[in-house]
Amino acid sequence: MASEPHAVSAADASAADDGILATARRQLERAAALVDVDEAILERLRHPSRVHRVTIPFERDDGDVEIVTGYRAQHDSVRGPYKGGMRYHPDVTEDECVGLSMWMTWKCAVMDIPFGGAKGGVVVDPKTLSDDETERLTRRLAQELRTVVGPNHDIPAPDMGTGGREMAWFMDAYSMQEGETTPGVVTGKPPAVGGSYGREEAPGRSVAIVVREALDYYDRPLEGATVAVQGFGSVGANAARLLEEWGADVVAVSDVTGGVYDPDGLDVASIPTHQEEPEAVSRGDGDPVSNAELLALDVDVLVPAAVGNVLTADNAGAVRADLIVEGANGPTTARADEILEERGVPVVPDILANAGGVTVSYFEWLQDINRRSWPIERVREELETEMLGAWNEVAREFASADGVSWREAAYVVALSRLAAAHDARGLWP
Ligand code: GLU
């Protein structure tokens, strides 16, 4: 099953920009100035509740034992169990996990899903591991995290470098140790073991829904709108394919090796996704285009859906799209956000646009607890309802005050819900 491409390490931001944790904190401060939240609650939200660091030994195929480090950052659980992905990437750091866990808290609150925020990762390059090594690593990771995860406590999911396969192994290892099959301990599993239909396409589907709604907000037709999509993994490819189906002209797509561009629109359905055929996008019909060029194309909508920190102080001035909808987590640095705002380019944030992933994770968790699977039609219908609900809340906030960005509007919705929950629960003891 496909892994979900998301933000990469802080090291990828240009010198003028910050890493993920600094960006996340800066975004929080900007939004905090717009809402009436108790300073003590804000101070709690600036820090994770806990960060777990584990050492994971696993056997390589040649019999050698390798030791890698893993993290699980648990940010806030006032609205429900901690929730968020586990990534395998060589650049994973503790700070990155903390920043990403904060974004999960806001994402679940914007969607009004009864979960808090978490994120974890293992410092390893999954491309260097055989299938057997990945399995042994994942099972040992589940064992090391066994006391800190659980269906009512902290529920991991796929992220960069992980997918349904890893979630199934994690669930199995946890269940064997607990002595009972516990599908609700992770989401993003294959449907054969309690995964939800439609979970894999969900982040891309929510991006497409948000593009559609955002164009409508600005009185622009979706039919014939030109769209450039960076990243052709599960988020980018699903978003591009749906947008094409709904009448948009997807004019450019790319993967890590580069991309293709046709001003009259590509035949997106014929281009293999990164999972179907890795790094095949640039062989598609159309003129070759680099990732840097794609970000500067003159299009109606730009969807950065590959990795984080791609829109920076260095290139935000070159963006010619009329609208940006974030598919990846954290594709826009705080400095790039300011430049785009000054230039009047609206940026619809990740915590709303790609939230379809965690929303269908929530549906999956409900299905696991109820031991009853939903047909794909129901998943799509309920996702549409949840996305429209969240979109309307954020759009109302955006329209209510001059000079508020889409990101700030989404943060205001999230922070208000989090503050109300902290306030109602009070401080213990
Ligand atoms: N990794 C995904 C995200 O960043 C999904 C998290 C989840 O489903 O828990 O939103």
Short mmCIF file of N, CA and C in Angstrom, two decimals, residues 20-187:
data_model
loop_
_atom_site.label_atom_id
_atom_site.label_comp_id
_atom_site.label_asym_id
_atom_site.label_seq_id
_atom_site.Cartn_x
_atom_site.Cartn_y
_atom_site.Cartn_z
N ILE A 20 10.62 22.98 10.85
CA ILE A 20 9.20 22.73 11.06
C ILE A 20 8.70 23.19 12.43
N LEU A 21 9.46 22.90 13.49
CA LEU A 21 8.99 23.28 14.82
C LEU A 21 8.90 24.81 14.94
N ALA A 22 9.91 25.50 14.42
CA ALA A 22 9.89 26.96 14.50
C ALA A 22 8.72 27.51 13.68
N THR A 23 8.49 26.92 12.50
CA THR A 23 7.35 27.37 11.68
C THR A 23 6.04 27.13 12.42
N ALA A 24 5.91 25.95 13.01
CA ALA A 24 4.67 25.62 13.73
C ALA A 24 4.45 26.60 14.89
N ARG A 25 5.54 26.90 15.62
CA ARG A 25 5.40 27.82 16.76
C ARG A 25 5.07 29.23 16.29
N ARG A 26 5.70 29.67 15.21
CA ARG A 26 5.43 31.00 14.68
C ARG A 26 3.98 31.14 14.23
N GLN A 27 3.49 30.09 13.56
CA GLN A 27 2.09 30.10 13.11
C GLN A 27 1.16 30.21 14.32
N LEU A 28 1.49 29.49 15.39
CA LEU A 28 0.65 29.52 16.59
C LEU A 28 0.63 30.93 17.18
N GLU A 29 1.78 31.58 17.24
CA GLU A 29 1.82 32.93 17.82
C GLU A 29 0.99 33.91 17.01
N ARG A 30 1.10 33.81 15.69
CA ARG A 30 0.32 34.73 14.83
C ARG A 30 -1.16 34.54 15.05
N ALA A 31 -1.59 33.27 15.12
CA ALA A 31 -3.02 32.99 15.29
C ALA A 31 -3.49 33.36 16.70
N ALA A 32 -2.60 33.14 17.68
CA ALA A 32 -2.98 33.41 19.07
C ALA A 32 -3.35 34.88 19.26
N ALA A 33 -2.69 35.75 18.48
CA ALA A 33 -2.97 37.17 18.60
C ALA A 33 -4.39 37.50 18.13
N LEU A 34 -5.01 36.58 17.41
CA LEU A 34 -6.34 36.85 16.86
C LEU A 34 -7.48 36.27 17.69
N VAL A 35 -7.15 35.42 18.67
CA VAL A 35 -8.21 34.81 19.49
C VAL A 35 -8.01 35.14 20.95
N ASP A 36 -9.10 35.13 21.65
CA ASP A 36 -9.05 35.43 23.06
C ASP A 36 -8.85 34.12 23.83
N VAL A 37 -7.59 33.70 23.95
CA VAL A 37 -7.30 32.43 24.64
C VAL A 37 -6.46 32.73 25.88
N ASP A 38 -6.82 32.10 26.97
CA ASP A 38 -6.08 32.22 28.22
C ASP A 38 -4.60 31.93 27.98
N GLU A 39 -3.72 32.78 28.50
CA GLU A 39 -2.28 32.62 28.27
C GLU A 39 -1.76 31.27 28.79
N ALA A 40 -2.36 30.79 29.87
CA ALA A 40 -1.90 29.50 30.42
C ALA A 40 -2.22 28.35 29.46
N ILE A 41 -3.37 28.46 28.80
CA ILE A 41 -3.74 27.42 27.82
C ILE A 41 -2.81 27.49 26.62
N LEU A 42 -2.54 28.71 26.19
CA LEU A 42 -1.60 28.89 25.06
C LEU A 42 -0.24 28.31 25.39
N GLU A 43 0.22 28.58 26.59
CA GLU A 43 1.54 28.10 26.99
C GLU A 43 1.58 26.57 26.98
N ARG A 44 0.47 25.94 27.38
CA ARG A 44 0.40 24.48 27.30
C ARG A 44 0.50 24.02 25.85
N LEU A 45 -0.18 24.75 24.96
CA LEU A 45 -0.21 24.35 23.55
C LEU A 45 1.11 24.61 22.82
N ARG A 46 1.98 25.42 23.42
CA ARG A 46 3.29 25.66 22.80
C ARG A 46 4.21 24.46 22.96
N HIS A 47 3.87 23.55 23.87
CA HIS A 47 4.77 22.44 24.19
C HIS A 47 4.04 21.10 24.07
N PRO A 48 4.77 20.04 23.72
CA PRO A 48 4.13 18.72 23.70
C PRO A 48 3.91 18.23 25.13
N SER A 49 2.88 17.40 25.33
CA SER A 49 2.68 16.79 26.66
C SER A 49 3.86 15.88 26.98
N ARG A 50 4.25 15.07 25.98
CA ARG A 50 5.35 14.12 26.18
C ARG A 50 6.02 13.85 24.86
N VAL A 51 7.32 13.52 24.93
CA VAL A 51 8.00 13.00 23.74
C VAL A 51 8.72 11.72 24.16
N HIS A 52 8.42 10.64 23.48
CA HIS A 52 9.06 9.36 23.79
C HIS A 52 10.18 9.12 22.79
N ARG A 53 11.30 8.66 23.32
CA ARG A 53 12.44 8.35 22.46
C ARG A 53 12.78 6.89 22.70
N VAL A 54 12.82 6.11 21.62
CA VAL A 54 13.10 4.69 21.81
C VAL A 54 14.29 4.26 20.95
N THR A 55 14.96 3.22 21.41
CA THR A 55 16.07 2.64 20.66
C THR A 55 15.58 1.31 20.12
N ILE A 56 15.71 1.14 18.82
CA ILE A 56 15.12 -0.04 18.18
C ILE A 56 16.21 -0.91 17.55
N PRO A 57 16.52 -2.04 18.17
CA PRO A 57 17.46 -2.95 17.53
C PRO A 57 16.70 -3.90 16.59
N PHE A 58 17.25 -4.14 15.42
CA PHE A 58 16.61 -5.13 14.53
C PHE A 58 17.69 -5.82 13.71
N GLU A 59 17.35 -7.03 13.27
CA GLU A 59 18.34 -7.85 12.57
C GLU A 59 18.30 -7.58 11.08
N ARG A 60 19.47 -7.31 10.50
CA ARG A 60 19.56 -7.17 9.04
C ARG A 60 19.57 -8.58 8.44
N ASP A 61 19.38 -8.66 7.13
CA ASP A 61 19.29 -9.97 6.49
C ASP A 61 20.59 -10.77 6.61
N ASP A 62 21.72 -10.05 6.73
CA ASP A 62 23.01 -10.75 6.84
C ASP A 62 23.33 -11.17 8.28
N GLY A 63 22.39 -10.96 9.19
CA GLY A 63 22.59 -11.39 10.58
C GLY A 63 23.10 -10.28 11.49
N ASP A 64 23.61 -9.19 10.92
CA ASP A 64 24.07 -8.07 11.75
C ASP A 64 22.88 -7.43 12.46
N VAL A 65 23.17 -6.85 13.63
CA VAL A 65 22.10 -6.14 14.34
C VAL A 65 22.32 -4.64 14.16
N GLU A 66 21.27 -3.96 13.74
CA GLU A 66 21.36 -2.51 13.56
C GLU A 66 20.49 -1.83 14.62
N ILE A 67 20.96 -0.69 15.10
CA ILE A 67 20.22 0.05 16.12
C ILE A 67 19.78 1.38 15.52
N VAL A 68 18.50 1.67 15.55
CA VAL A 68 18.02 2.97 15.07
C VAL A 68 17.19 3.63 16.17
N THR A 69 16.98 4.94 15.99
CA THR A 69 16.24 5.72 17.00
C THR A 69 14.85 6.03 16.50
N GLY A 70 13.88 5.98 17.39
CA GLY A 70 12.51 6.35 17.04
C GLY A 70 11.97 7.36 18.03
N TYR A 71 10.99 8.15 17.58
CA TYR A 71 10.35 9.14 18.45
C TYR A 71 8.84 9.03 18.33
N ARG A 72 8.17 9.39 19.39
CA ARG A 72 6.73 9.60 19.32
C ARG A 72 6.43 10.84 20.16
N ALA A 73 6.05 11.92 19.47
CA ALA A 73 5.70 13.16 20.16
C ALA A 73 4.20 13.20 20.35
N GLN A 74 3.76 13.37 21.60
CA GLN A 74 2.33 13.48 21.92
C GLN A 74 2.08 14.91 22.36
N HIS A 75 1.37 15.65 21.54
CA HIS A 75 1.26 17.08 21.79
C HIS A 75 0.13 17.44 22.74
N ASP A 76 -1.10 17.09 22.39
CA ASP A 76 -2.24 17.50 23.22
C ASP A 76 -3.35 16.48 23.07
N SER A 77 -4.03 16.14 24.18
CA SER A 77 -5.09 15.13 24.11
C SER A 77 -6.37 15.62 24.76
N VAL A 78 -6.53 16.94 24.85
CA VAL A 78 -7.71 17.44 25.57
C VAL A 78 -9.02 17.04 24.90
N ARG A 79 -8.99 16.86 23.56
CA ARG A 79 -10.23 16.55 22.84
C ARG A 79 -10.37 15.05 22.53
N GLY A 80 -9.36 14.26 22.88
CA GLY A 80 -9.45 12.83 22.59
C GLY A 80 -8.06 12.23 22.49
N PRO A 81 -7.96 10.93 22.19
CA PRO A 81 -6.65 10.26 22.12
C PRO A 81 -5.70 10.95 21.13
N TYR A 82 -4.42 10.84 21.42
CA TYR A 82 -3.41 11.36 20.50
C TYR A 82 -3.54 10.64 19.16
N LYS A 83 -3.31 11.38 18.05
CA LYS A 83 -3.48 10.78 16.73
C LYS A 83 -2.47 11.37 15.77
N GLY A 84 -1.89 10.53 14.93
CA GLY A 84 -0.98 11.04 13.90
C GLY A 84 -0.07 9.95 13.36
N GLY A 85 0.58 10.26 12.28
CA GLY A 85 1.36 9.26 11.55
C GLY A 85 2.70 8.92 12.18
N MET A 86 3.29 7.84 11.64
CA MET A 86 4.66 7.42 11.97
C MET A 86 5.42 7.42 10.66
N ARG A 87 6.50 8.17 10.56
CA ARG A 87 7.26 8.20 9.32
C ARG A 87 8.61 7.50 9.45
N TYR A 88 9.06 6.93 8.34
CA TYR A 88 10.42 6.38 8.27
C TYR A 88 11.18 7.27 7.31
N HIS A 89 12.16 7.98 7.84
CA HIS A 89 12.93 8.89 6.98
C HIS A 89 14.27 9.16 7.65
N PRO A 90 15.36 9.23 6.85
CA PRO A 90 16.67 9.41 7.46
C PRO A 90 16.84 10.75 8.19
N ASP A 91 16.03 11.77 7.84
CA ASP A 91 16.20 13.09 8.45
C ASP A 91 15.26 13.35 9.62
N VAL A 92 14.52 12.32 10.08
CA VAL A 92 13.60 12.53 11.21
C VAL A 92 14.36 13.06 12.42
N THR A 93 13.80 14.09 13.06
CA THR A 93 14.38 14.58 14.31
C THR A 93 13.26 14.72 15.35
N GLU A 94 13.69 14.86 16.60
CA GLU A 94 12.71 15.03 17.67
C GLU A 94 11.90 16.32 17.45
N ASP A 95 12.61 17.40 17.12
CA ASP A 95 11.92 18.68 16.91
C ASP A 95 10.91 18.60 15.78
N GLU A 96 11.29 17.91 14.70
CA GLU A 96 10.37 17.77 13.57
C GLU A 96 9.10 17.05 14.02
N CYS A 97 9.27 15.98 14.81
CA CYS A 97 8.09 15.23 15.28
C CYS A 97 7.21 16.12 16.16
N VAL A 98 7.84 16.95 16.99
CA VAL A 98 7.05 17.84 17.85
C VAL A 98 6.25 18.83 17.00
N GLY A 99 6.91 19.45 16.03
CA GLY A 99 6.21 20.41 15.15
C GLY A 99 5.06 19.73 14.41
N LEU A 100 5.31 18.55 13.90
CA LEU A 100 4.28 17.83 13.15
C LEU A 100 3.14 17.39 14.08
N SER A 101 3.47 17.09 15.34
CA SER A 101 2.41 16.68 16.28
C SER A 101 1.51 17.87 16.61
N MET A 102 2.09 19.07 16.63
CA MET A 102 1.26 20.27 16.86
C MET A 102 0.28 20.43 15.70
N TRP A 103 0.77 20.24 14.48
CA TRP A 103 -0.12 20.37 13.32
C TRP A 103 -1.26 19.35 13.37
N MET A 104 -0.98 18.16 13.91
CA MET A 104 -2.06 17.16 14.03
C MET A 104 -3.12 17.62 15.03
N THR A 105 -2.67 18.27 16.12
CA THR A 105 -3.66 18.78 17.09
C THR A 105 -4.59 19.79 16.42
N TRP A 106 -4.00 20.73 15.67
CA TRP A 106 -4.84 21.75 15.00
C TRP A 106 -5.73 21.08 13.93
N LYS A 107 -5.15 20.12 13.20
CA LYS A 107 -5.89 19.46 12.11
C LYS A 107 -7.14 18.77 12.65
N CYS A 108 -6.97 18.00 13.72
CA CYS A 108 -8.13 17.28 14.29
C CYS A 108 -9.15 18.28 14.86
N ALA A 109 -8.65 19.38 15.41
CA ALA A 109 -9.59 20.37 15.98
C ALA A 109 -10.33 21.11 14.86
N VAL A 110 -9.64 21.45 13.77
CA VAL A 110 -10.32 22.12 12.64
C VAL A 110 -11.43 21.22 12.11
N MET A 111 -11.14 19.91 12.05
CA MET A 111 -12.13 18.97 11.51
C MET A 111 -13.17 18.59 12.55
N ASP A 112 -12.98 19.05 13.78
CA ASP A 112 -13.87 18.69 14.90
C ASP A 112 -13.93 17.17 15.12
N ILE A 113 -12.78 16.54 14.94
CA ILE A 113 -12.64 15.10 15.18
C ILE A 113 -12.19 14.93 16.64
N PRO A 114 -12.74 13.95 17.36
CA PRO A 114 -12.39 13.83 18.79
C PRO A 114 -11.04 13.16 19.03
N PHE A 115 -10.00 13.74 18.46
CA PHE A 115 -8.63 13.26 18.65
C PHE A 115 -7.73 14.43 18.99
N GLY A 116 -6.61 14.12 19.63
CA GLY A 116 -5.57 15.11 19.84
C GLY A 116 -4.49 14.93 18.78
N GLY A 117 -3.28 15.46 19.06
CA GLY A 117 -2.24 15.43 18.04
C GLY A 117 -0.99 14.70 18.48
N ALA A 118 -0.46 13.88 17.58
CA ALA A 118 0.80 13.18 17.83
C ALA A 118 1.52 13.00 16.49
N LYS A 119 2.78 12.71 16.54
CA LYS A 119 3.51 12.31 15.33
C LYS A 119 4.77 11.61 15.77
N GLY A 120 5.20 10.65 14.98
CA GLY A 120 6.42 9.95 15.33
C GLY A 120 7.22 9.61 14.11
N GLY A 121 8.40 9.11 14.35
CA GLY A 121 9.21 8.72 13.22
C GLY A 121 10.39 7.88 13.65
N VAL A 122 10.95 7.18 12.68
CA VAL A 122 12.16 6.40 12.90
C VAL A 122 13.23 6.96 11.97
N VAL A 123 14.43 7.16 12.52
CA VAL A 123 15.52 7.71 11.74
C VAL A 123 16.13 6.58 10.91
N VAL A 124 15.56 6.35 9.74
CA VAL A 124 16.02 5.26 8.89
C VAL A 124 15.59 5.56 7.46
N ASP A 125 16.40 5.13 6.50
CA ASP A 125 16.01 5.31 5.10
C ASP A 125 15.33 4.02 4.64
N PRO A 126 14.00 4.04 4.47
CA PRO A 126 13.30 2.79 4.16
C PRO A 126 13.74 2.18 2.83
N LYS A 127 14.31 3.01 1.94
CA LYS A 127 14.76 2.47 0.64
C LYS A 127 15.94 1.53 0.81
N THR A 128 16.64 1.60 1.96
CA THR A 128 17.80 0.73 2.17
C THR A 128 17.43 -0.56 2.88
N LEU A 129 16.14 -0.75 3.19
CA LEU A 129 15.71 -1.93 3.92
C LEU A 129 15.00 -2.92 3.01
N SER A 130 15.26 -4.21 3.21
CA SER A 130 14.48 -5.24 2.50
C SER A 130 13.10 -5.32 3.16
N ASP A 131 12.19 -6.03 2.53
CA ASP A 131 10.85 -6.19 3.12
C ASP A 131 10.94 -6.84 4.49
N ASP A 132 11.78 -7.89 4.60
CA ASP A 132 11.91 -8.59 5.88
C ASP A 132 12.48 -7.68 6.96
N GLU A 133 13.47 -6.87 6.57
CA GLU A 133 14.06 -5.94 7.55
C GLU A 133 13.03 -4.91 8.00
N THR A 134 12.24 -4.41 7.05
CA THR A 134 11.20 -3.43 7.40
C THR A 134 10.20 -4.06 8.37
N GLU A 135 9.87 -5.32 8.12
CA GLU A 135 8.92 -6.00 9.00
C GLU A 135 9.50 -6.15 10.41
N ARG A 136 10.76 -6.60 10.50
CA ARG A 136 11.35 -6.79 11.83
C ARG A 136 11.46 -5.45 12.58
N LEU A 137 11.86 -4.42 11.84
CA LEU A 137 11.96 -3.08 12.45
C LEU A 137 10.59 -2.62 12.96
N THR A 138 9.56 -2.80 12.14
CA THR A 138 8.23 -2.32 12.50
C THR A 138 7.68 -3.07 13.72
N ARG A 139 7.89 -4.38 13.75
CA ARG A 139 7.40 -5.16 14.89
C ARG A 139 8.11 -4.76 16.18
N ARG A 140 9.43 -4.52 16.08
CA ARG A 140 10.16 -4.12 17.29
C ARG A 140 9.76 -2.71 17.72
N LEU A 141 9.48 -1.85 16.74
CA LEU A 141 9.00 -0.49 17.05
C LEU A 141 7.69 -0.57 17.83
N ALA A 142 6.78 -1.44 17.35
CA ALA A 142 5.49 -1.60 18.04
C ALA A 142 5.71 -2.05 19.47
N GLN A 143 6.67 -2.95 19.65
CA GLN A 143 6.97 -3.44 21.00
C GLN A 143 7.51 -2.31 21.88
N GLU A 144 8.43 -1.51 21.33
CA GLU A 144 9.02 -0.42 22.13
C GLU A 144 7.99 0.64 22.49
N LEU A 145 6.99 0.82 21.60
CA LEU A 145 5.99 1.88 21.85
C LEU A 145 4.73 1.32 22.52
N ARG A 146 4.75 0.03 22.86
CA ARG A 146 3.51 -0.63 23.28
C ARG A 146 2.85 0.06 24.46
N THR A 147 3.64 0.55 25.38
CA THR A 147 3.02 1.14 26.57
C THR A 147 2.53 2.57 26.33
N VAL A 148 2.90 3.16 25.20
CA VAL A 148 2.48 4.56 24.99
C VAL A 148 1.43 4.70 23.89
N VAL A 149 1.16 3.63 23.15
CA VAL A 149 0.08 3.69 22.15
C VAL A 149 -1.10 2.86 22.66
N GLY A 150 -2.18 2.87 21.91
CA GLY A 150 -3.37 2.09 22.30
C GLY A 150 -4.59 2.75 21.68
N PRO A 151 -5.63 1.97 21.44
CA PRO A 151 -6.80 2.50 20.72
C PRO A 151 -7.51 3.65 21.44
N ASN A 152 -7.29 3.75 22.76
CA ASN A 152 -7.90 4.87 23.49
C ASN A 152 -6.85 5.87 23.96
N HIS A 153 -5.63 5.67 23.49
CA HIS A 153 -4.57 6.52 24.04
C HIS A 153 -3.79 7.26 22.95
N ASP A 154 -3.21 6.52 22.02
CA ASP A 154 -2.44 7.14 20.95
C ASP A 154 -2.48 6.19 19.76
N ILE A 155 -2.95 6.70 18.62
CA ILE A 155 -3.25 5.84 17.47
C ILE A 155 -2.40 6.25 16.26
N PRO A 156 -1.30 5.55 16.00
CA PRO A 156 -0.47 5.87 14.84
C PRO A 156 -1.18 5.60 13.50
N ALA A 157 -0.56 6.07 12.44
CA ALA A 157 -1.11 5.94 11.08
C ALA A 157 0.06 6.04 10.11
N PRO A 158 -0.19 5.81 8.82
CA PRO A 158 0.91 5.97 7.85
C PRO A 158 1.34 7.43 7.72
N ASP A 159 2.56 7.61 7.33
CA ASP A 159 3.08 8.94 6.99
C ASP A 159 4.18 8.68 5.96
N MET A 160 5.11 9.61 5.84
CA MET A 160 6.15 9.47 4.83
C MET A 160 6.93 8.16 5.05
N GLY A 161 7.02 7.34 4.02
CA GLY A 161 7.82 6.11 4.11
C GLY A 161 7.13 4.94 4.77
N THR A 162 5.88 5.11 5.19
CA THR A 162 5.13 3.99 5.76
C THR A 162 3.76 3.90 5.09
N GLY A 163 3.14 2.74 5.16
CA GLY A 163 1.83 2.57 4.52
C GLY A 163 1.06 1.46 5.21
N GLY A 164 0.10 0.91 4.50
CA GLY A 164 -0.79 -0.10 5.06
C GLY A 164 -0.05 -1.33 5.56
N ARG A 165 0.99 -1.72 4.84
CA ARG A 165 1.76 -2.90 5.20
C ARG A 165 2.37 -2.74 6.60
N GLU A 166 3.00 -1.61 6.82
CA GLU A 166 3.62 -1.36 8.13
C GLU A 166 2.55 -1.31 9.22
N MET A 167 1.39 -0.71 8.89
CA MET A 167 0.33 -0.60 9.90
C MET A 167 -0.18 -1.99 10.28
N ALA A 168 -0.27 -2.90 9.29
CA ALA A 168 -0.75 -4.26 9.58
C ALA A 168 0.25 -4.98 10.49
N TRP A 169 1.55 -4.82 10.24
CA TRP A 169 2.56 -5.46 11.10
C TRP A 169 2.52 -4.86 12.51
N PHE A 170 2.37 -3.55 12.58
CA PHE A 170 2.32 -2.87 13.87
C PHE A 170 1.13 -3.39 14.67
N MET A 171 -0.03 -3.46 14.00
CA MET A 171 -1.25 -3.92 14.65
C MET A 171 -1.08 -5.37 15.12
N ASP A 172 -0.45 -6.20 14.28
CA ASP A 172 -0.27 -7.61 14.65
C ASP A 172 0.65 -7.74 15.86
N ALA A 173 1.78 -7.01 15.82
CA ALA A 173 2.74 -7.11 16.93
C ALA A 173 2.07 -6.65 18.23
N TYR A 174 1.36 -5.56 18.18
CA TYR A 174 0.68 -5.04 19.37
C TYR A 174 -0.35 -6.05 19.87
N SER A 175 -1.15 -6.57 18.93
CA SER A 175 -2.22 -7.50 19.30
C SER A 175 -1.67 -8.79 19.91
N MET A 176 -0.57 -9.32 19.36
CA MET A 176 0.00 -10.56 19.88
C MET A 176 0.46 -10.35 21.33
N GLN A 177 1.06 -9.18 21.58
CA GLN A 177 1.54 -8.91 22.95
C GLN A 177 0.39 -8.68 23.91
N GLU A 178 -0.68 -8.05 23.42
CA GLU A 178 -1.83 -7.78 24.29
C GLU A 178 -2.68 -9.02 24.51
N GLY A 179 -2.52 -10.00 23.59
CA GLY A 179 -3.32 -11.22 23.70
C GLY A 179 -4.73 -11.06 23.14
N GLU A 180 -4.96 -9.98 22.44
CA GLU A 180 -6.26 -9.81 21.78
C GLU A 180 -6.11 -8.96 20.52
N THR A 181 -6.86 -9.29 19.49
CA THR A 181 -6.78 -8.54 18.24
C THR A 181 -7.34 -7.15 18.46
N THR A 182 -6.49 -6.14 18.22
CA THR A 182 -6.85 -4.76 18.52
C THR A 182 -6.68 -3.89 17.27
N PRO A 183 -7.60 -3.99 16.32
CA PRO A 183 -7.41 -3.23 15.07
C PRO A 183 -7.35 -1.72 15.29
N GLY A 184 -8.04 -1.21 16.32
CA GLY A 184 -8.10 0.24 16.53
C GLY A 184 -6.83 0.87 17.05
N VAL A 185 -5.74 0.09 17.18
CA VAL A 185 -4.49 0.69 17.69
C VAL A 185 -3.78 1.52 16.62
N VAL A 186 -4.02 1.21 15.35
CA VAL A 186 -3.47 2.04 14.26
C VAL A 186 -4.54 2.18 13.18
N THR A 187 -4.43 3.22 12.37
CA THR A 187 -5.31 3.36 11.21
C THR A 187 -4.46 3.37 9.94
#
